[in-house]
Short mmCIF file of C-alpha atoms and ligand atoms in Angstrom, two decimals:
data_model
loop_
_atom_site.label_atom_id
_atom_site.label_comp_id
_atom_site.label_asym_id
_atom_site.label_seq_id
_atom_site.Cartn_x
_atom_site.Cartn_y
_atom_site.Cartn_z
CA UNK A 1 -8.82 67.79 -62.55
CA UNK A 2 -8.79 65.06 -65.25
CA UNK A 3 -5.04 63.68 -65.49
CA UNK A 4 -4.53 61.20 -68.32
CA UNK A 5 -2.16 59.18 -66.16
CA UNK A 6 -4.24 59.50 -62.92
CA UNK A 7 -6.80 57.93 -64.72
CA UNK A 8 -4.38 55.13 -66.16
CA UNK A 9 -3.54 54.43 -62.26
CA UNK A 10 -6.80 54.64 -61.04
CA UNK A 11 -8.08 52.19 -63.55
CA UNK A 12 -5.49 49.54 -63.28
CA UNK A 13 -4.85 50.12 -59.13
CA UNK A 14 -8.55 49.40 -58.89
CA UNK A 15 -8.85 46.37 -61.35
CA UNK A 16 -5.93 44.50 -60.10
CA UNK A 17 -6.95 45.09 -56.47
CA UNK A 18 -9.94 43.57 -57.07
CA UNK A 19 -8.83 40.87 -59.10
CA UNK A 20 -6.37 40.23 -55.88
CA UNK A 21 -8.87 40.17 -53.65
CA UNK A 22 -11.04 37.11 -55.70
CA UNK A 23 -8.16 34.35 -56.43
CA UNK A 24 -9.18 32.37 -52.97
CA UNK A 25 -12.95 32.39 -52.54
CA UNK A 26 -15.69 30.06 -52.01
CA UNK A 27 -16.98 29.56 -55.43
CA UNK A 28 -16.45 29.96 -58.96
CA UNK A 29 -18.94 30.17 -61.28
CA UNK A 30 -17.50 29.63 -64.96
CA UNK A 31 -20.11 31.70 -67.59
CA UNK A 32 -22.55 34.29 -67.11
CA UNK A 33 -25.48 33.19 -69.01
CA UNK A 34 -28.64 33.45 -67.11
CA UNK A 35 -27.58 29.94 -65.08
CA UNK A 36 -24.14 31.40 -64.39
CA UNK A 37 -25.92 35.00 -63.06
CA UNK A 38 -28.74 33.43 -61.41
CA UNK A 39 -26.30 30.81 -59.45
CA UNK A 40 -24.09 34.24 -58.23
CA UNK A 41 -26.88 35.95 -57.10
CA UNK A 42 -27.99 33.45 -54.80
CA UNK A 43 -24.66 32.15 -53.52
CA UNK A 44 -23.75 35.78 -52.99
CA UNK A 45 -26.96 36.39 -51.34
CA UNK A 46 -26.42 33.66 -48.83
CA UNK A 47 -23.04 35.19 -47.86
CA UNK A 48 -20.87 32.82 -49.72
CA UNK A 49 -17.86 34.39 -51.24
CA UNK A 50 -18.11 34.30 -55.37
CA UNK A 51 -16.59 35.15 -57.95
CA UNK A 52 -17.62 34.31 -62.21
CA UNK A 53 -15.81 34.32 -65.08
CA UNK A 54 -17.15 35.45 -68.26
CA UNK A 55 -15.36 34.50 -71.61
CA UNK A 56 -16.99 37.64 -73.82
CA UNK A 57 -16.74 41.38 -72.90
CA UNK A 58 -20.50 41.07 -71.93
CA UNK A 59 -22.45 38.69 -69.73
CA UNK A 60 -25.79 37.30 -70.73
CA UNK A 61 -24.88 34.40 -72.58
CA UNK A 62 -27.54 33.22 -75.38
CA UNK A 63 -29.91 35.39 -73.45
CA UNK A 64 -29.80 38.11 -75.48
CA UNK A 65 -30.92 37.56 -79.20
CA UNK A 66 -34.63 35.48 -77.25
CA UNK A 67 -35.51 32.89 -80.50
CA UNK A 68 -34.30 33.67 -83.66
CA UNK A 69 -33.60 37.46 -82.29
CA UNK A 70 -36.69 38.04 -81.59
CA UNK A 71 -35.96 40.07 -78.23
CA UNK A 72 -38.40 38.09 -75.75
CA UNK A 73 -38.19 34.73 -73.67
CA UNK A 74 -40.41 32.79 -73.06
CA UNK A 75 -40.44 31.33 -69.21
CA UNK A 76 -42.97 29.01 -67.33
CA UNK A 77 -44.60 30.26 -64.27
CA UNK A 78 -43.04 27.56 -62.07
CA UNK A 79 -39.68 30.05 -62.28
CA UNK A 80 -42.17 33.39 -61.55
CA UNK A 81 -40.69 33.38 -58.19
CA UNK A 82 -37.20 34.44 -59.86
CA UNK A 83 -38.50 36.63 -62.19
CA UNK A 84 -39.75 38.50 -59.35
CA UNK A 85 -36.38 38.46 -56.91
CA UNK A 86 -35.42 40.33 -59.92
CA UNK A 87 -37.46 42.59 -60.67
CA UNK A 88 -38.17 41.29 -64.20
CA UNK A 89 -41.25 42.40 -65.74
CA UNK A 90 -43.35 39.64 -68.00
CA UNK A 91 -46.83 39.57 -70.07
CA UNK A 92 -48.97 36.55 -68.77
CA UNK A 93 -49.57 34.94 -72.25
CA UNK A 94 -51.65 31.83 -72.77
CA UNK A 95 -50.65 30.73 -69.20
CA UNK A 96 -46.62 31.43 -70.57
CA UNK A 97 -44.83 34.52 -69.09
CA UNK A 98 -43.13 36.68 -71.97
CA UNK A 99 -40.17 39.30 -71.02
CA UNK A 100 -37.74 41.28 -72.79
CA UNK A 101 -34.28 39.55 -73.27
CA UNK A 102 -32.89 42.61 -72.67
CA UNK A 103 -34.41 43.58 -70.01
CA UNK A 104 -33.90 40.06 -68.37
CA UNK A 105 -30.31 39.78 -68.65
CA UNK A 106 -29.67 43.47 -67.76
CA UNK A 107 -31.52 42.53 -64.21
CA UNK A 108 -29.76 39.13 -64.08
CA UNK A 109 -26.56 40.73 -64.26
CA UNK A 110 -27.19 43.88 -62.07
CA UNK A 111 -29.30 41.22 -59.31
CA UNK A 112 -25.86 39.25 -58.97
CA UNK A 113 -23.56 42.04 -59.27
CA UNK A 114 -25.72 43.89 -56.11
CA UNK A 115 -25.99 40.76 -54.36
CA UNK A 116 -22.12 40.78 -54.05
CA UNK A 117 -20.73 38.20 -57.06
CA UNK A 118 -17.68 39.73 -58.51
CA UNK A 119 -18.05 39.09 -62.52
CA UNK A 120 -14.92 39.49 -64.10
CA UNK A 121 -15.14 39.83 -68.24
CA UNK A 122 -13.04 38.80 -70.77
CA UNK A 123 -11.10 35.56 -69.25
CA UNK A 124 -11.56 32.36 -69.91
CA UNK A 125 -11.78 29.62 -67.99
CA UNK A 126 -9.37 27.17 -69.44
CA UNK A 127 -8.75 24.32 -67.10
CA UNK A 128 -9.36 23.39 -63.34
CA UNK A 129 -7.42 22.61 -60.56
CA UNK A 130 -7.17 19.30 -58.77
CA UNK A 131 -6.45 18.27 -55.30
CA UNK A 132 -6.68 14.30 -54.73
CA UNK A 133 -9.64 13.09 -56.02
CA UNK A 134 -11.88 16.57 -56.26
CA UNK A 135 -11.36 20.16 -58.27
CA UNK A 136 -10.19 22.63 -56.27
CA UNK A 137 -10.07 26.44 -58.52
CA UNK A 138 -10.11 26.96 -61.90
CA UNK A 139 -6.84 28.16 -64.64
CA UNK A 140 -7.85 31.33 -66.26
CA UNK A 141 -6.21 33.31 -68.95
CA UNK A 142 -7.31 36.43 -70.89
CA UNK A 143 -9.70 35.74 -73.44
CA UNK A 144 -7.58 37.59 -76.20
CA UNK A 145 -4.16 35.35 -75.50
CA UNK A 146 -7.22 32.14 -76.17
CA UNK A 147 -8.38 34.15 -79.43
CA UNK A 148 -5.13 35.33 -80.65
CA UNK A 149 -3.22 32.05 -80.09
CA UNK A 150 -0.66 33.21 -78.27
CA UNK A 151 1.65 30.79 -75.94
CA UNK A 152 1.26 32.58 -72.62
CA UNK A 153 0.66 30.65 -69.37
CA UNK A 154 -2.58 31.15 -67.26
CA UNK A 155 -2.77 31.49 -63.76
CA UNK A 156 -5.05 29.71 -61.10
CA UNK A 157 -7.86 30.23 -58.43
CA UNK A 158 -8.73 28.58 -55.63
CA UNK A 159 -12.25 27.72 -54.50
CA UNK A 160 -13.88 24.85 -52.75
CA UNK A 161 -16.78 24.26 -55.47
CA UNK A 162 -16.65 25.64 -58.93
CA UNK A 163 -20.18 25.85 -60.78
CA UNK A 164 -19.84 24.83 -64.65
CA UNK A 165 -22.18 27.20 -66.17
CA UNK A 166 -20.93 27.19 -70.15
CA UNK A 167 -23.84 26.38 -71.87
CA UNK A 168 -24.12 24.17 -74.79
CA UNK A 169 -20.27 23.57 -74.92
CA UNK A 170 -19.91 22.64 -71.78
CA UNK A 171 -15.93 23.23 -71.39
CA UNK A 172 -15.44 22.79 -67.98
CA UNK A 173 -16.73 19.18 -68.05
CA UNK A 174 -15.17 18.63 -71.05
CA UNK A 175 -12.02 19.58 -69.67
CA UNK A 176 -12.55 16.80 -66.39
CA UNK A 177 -14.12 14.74 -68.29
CA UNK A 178 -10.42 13.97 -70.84
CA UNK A 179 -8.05 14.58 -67.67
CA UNK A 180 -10.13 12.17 -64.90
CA UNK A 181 -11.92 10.72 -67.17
CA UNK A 182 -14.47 10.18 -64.68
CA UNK A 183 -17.74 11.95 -64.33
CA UNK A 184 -20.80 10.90 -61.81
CA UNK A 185 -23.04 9.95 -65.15
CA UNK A 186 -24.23 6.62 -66.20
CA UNK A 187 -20.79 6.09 -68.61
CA UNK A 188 -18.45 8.28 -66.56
CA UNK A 189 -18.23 10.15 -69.86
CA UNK A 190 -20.47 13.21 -71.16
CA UNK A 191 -23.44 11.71 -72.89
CA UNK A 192 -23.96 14.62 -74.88
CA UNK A 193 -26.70 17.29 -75.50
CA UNK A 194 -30.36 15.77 -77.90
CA UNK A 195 -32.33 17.42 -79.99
CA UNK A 196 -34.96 19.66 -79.16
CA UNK A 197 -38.01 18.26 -76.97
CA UNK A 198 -38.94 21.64 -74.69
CA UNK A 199 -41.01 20.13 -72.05
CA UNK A 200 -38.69 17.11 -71.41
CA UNK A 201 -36.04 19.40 -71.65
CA UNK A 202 -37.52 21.80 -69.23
CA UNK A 203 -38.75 19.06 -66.76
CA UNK A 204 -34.89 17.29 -66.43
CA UNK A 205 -32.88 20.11 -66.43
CA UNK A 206 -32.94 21.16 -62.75
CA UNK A 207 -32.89 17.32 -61.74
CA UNK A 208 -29.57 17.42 -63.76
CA UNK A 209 -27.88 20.11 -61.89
CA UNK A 210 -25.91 18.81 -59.32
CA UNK A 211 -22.18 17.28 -58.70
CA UNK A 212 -20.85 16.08 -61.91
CA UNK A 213 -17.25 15.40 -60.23
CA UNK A 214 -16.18 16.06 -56.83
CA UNK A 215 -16.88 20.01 -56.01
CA UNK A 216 -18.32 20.09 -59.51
CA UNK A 217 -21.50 21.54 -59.98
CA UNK A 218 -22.94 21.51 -63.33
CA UNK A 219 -26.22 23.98 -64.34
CA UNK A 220 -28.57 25.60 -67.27
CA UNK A 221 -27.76 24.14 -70.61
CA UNK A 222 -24.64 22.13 -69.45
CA UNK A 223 -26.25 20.10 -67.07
CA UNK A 224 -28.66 18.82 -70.22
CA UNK A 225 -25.55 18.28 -72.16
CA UNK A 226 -23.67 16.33 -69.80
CA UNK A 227 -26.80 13.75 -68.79
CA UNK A 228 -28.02 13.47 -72.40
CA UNK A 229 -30.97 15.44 -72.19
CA UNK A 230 -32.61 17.59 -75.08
CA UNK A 231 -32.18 21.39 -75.70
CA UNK A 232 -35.45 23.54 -75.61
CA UNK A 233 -34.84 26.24 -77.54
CA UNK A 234 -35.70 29.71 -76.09
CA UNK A 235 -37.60 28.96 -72.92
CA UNK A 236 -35.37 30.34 -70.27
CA UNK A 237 -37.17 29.10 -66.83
CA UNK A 238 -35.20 26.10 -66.40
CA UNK A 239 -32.10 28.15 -66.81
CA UNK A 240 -32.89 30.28 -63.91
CA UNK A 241 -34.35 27.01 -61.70
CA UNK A 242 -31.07 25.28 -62.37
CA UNK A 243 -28.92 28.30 -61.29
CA UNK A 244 -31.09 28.62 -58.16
CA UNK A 245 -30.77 24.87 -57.43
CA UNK A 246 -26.89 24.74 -57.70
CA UNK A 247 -26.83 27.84 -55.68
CA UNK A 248 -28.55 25.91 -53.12
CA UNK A 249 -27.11 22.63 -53.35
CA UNK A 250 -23.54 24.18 -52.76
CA UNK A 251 -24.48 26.79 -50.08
CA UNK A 252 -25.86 23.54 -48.15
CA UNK A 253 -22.97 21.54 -49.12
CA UNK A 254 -20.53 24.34 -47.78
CA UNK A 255 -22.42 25.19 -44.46
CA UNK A 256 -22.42 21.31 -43.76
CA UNK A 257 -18.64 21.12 -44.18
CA UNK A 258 -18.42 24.19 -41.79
CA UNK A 259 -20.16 23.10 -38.88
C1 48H B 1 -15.57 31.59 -69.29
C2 48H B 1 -17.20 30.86 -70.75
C3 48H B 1 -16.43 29.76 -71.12
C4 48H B 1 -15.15 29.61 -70.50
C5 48H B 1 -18.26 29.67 -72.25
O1 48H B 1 -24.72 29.72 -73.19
P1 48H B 1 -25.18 30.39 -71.95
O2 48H B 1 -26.30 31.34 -72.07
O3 48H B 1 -25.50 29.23 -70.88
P2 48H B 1 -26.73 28.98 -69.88
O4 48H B 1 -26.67 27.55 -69.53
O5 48H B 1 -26.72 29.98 -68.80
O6 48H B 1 -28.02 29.26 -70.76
C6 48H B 1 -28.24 28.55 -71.92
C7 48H B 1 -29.15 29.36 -72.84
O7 48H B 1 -28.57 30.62 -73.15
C8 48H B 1 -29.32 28.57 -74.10
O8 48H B 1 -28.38 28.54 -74.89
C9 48H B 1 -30.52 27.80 -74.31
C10 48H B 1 -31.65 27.86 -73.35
N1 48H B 1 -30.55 27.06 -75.36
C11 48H B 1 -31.58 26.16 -75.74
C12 48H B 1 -31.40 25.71 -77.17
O9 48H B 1 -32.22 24.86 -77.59
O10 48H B 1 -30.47 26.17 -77.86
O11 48H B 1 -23.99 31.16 -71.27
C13 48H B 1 -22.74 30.55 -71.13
C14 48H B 1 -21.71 31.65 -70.93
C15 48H B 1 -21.49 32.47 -72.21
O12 48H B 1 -21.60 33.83 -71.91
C16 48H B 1 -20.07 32.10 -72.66
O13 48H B 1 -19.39 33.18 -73.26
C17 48H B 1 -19.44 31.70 -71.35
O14 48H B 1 -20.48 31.04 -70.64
N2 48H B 1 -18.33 30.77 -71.47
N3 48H B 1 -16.80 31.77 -69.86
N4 48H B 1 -14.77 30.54 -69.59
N5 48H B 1 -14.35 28.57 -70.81
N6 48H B 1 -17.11 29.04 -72.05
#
């Protein structure tokens, strides 16, 4: 039998439960655009405890509206290899792959919610822990008390590596980068995102994803912003290389502090 306030139980029982169970994990990723989705996937997939935090009610990020809403990405065969782990379909044209945006960021999210990430929607990341000289969780806060500019004070989480996955913005570094003031680039500061040049663009951005701070990872369009690179509009491989690289660079990174 349906019971209004069964249902009222059931639903906030289960949501806080699981919220419980993800405030001391391995890794957060902040932003599930198809870096922030592709990086869960993989950490999750390599049994590392993670858990992302998405601003908006949905996930995808920019993935969605393709260029200019035009509902298809383009995406170079070097990241075919990903497209295939998830099961996204592409036409082969003029030696480009072509998918649906849709379809992409519906298997992005459902590949690194079945690999084992726990996505939460709706909170923000707002600032990050730090221990010594390194970041050690993230401050969160529900997106509507950021929208609705209410005083209300966040709460934390603790991780040993948080992945910076906000896209063009790139908060997270924003946020180190005015409270250390210290990042690993060539000024220490964020150089700041260039105009559009796709095949540079493409061809840096996975060399840029790495430790931007102690336990720091930055990846997809953040890791262009922070070194200075271009954007490249709505080619969408080196967002998925980049969130397979930082999931690899930290899994290593963790197993060798393990052992
Ligand atoms: C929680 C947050 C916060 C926060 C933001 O913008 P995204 O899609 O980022 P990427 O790097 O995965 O992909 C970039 C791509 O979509 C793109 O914009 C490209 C290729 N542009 C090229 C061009 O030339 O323009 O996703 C970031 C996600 C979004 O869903 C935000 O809502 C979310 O992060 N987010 N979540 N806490 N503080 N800030």
């Amino acid at each position: 039998m349906i019971e209004e306030v069964k249902v009222t139980k059931s639903i906030i029982k289960n949501a806080v439960d699981e919220l419980l169970d993800n405030l001391d994990v391995d890794v957060v990723i902040c932003g599930g655009g198809p870096a922030g989705l592709t990086a869960g996937r993989y950490l999750a997939q390599d049994g590392i405890k993670t858990v992302l935090f998405e601003r908006k009610l949905s996930v995808g990020g920019g993935m969605w509206g393709g260029g200019m809403m035009f509902p298809k990405i383009v995406v170079q065969s070097e990241a075919k290899g990903i497209l295939d782990d998830f099961n996204i379909s592409y036409e082969n044209d003029e030696g480009n792959l072509v998918s649906s945006s849709i379809e992409a960021v519906s298997k992005l999210t459902a590949g690194c919610w079945d690999a084992g990430c726990k996505i939460f929607n709706s909170i923000s990341v707002e600032d990050v822990v730090i221990r010594e000289k390194s970041v050690g969780g993230v401050v969160i806060n529900w997106t509507s008390v950021e929208t609705s500019g209410l005083h209300v004070d966040p709460v934390a989480v603790k991780s040993k590596a948080v992945v910076e996955a906000t896209g063009h913005p790139l908060e997270v570094c924003s946020i180190v980068e005015k409270k250390t003031g210290k990042l690993n680039t060539t000024t220490g500061k964020i150089i700041g995102e260039k105009s559009m040049w796709a095949e540079k663009a493409e061809s840096v951005v996975v060399e840029n994803t790495k430790e931007v701070y102690p336990c720091l990872y930055v990846c997809g369009m953040a890791a262009n912003a922070v070194y200075g690179a271009p954007r490249m509009g709505p080619v969408f491989g080196g967002m998925l290389m980049s969130g397979k690289k930082a999931a690899e660079i930290i899994s290593a990174e963790l197993k060798q502090k393990q052992s």
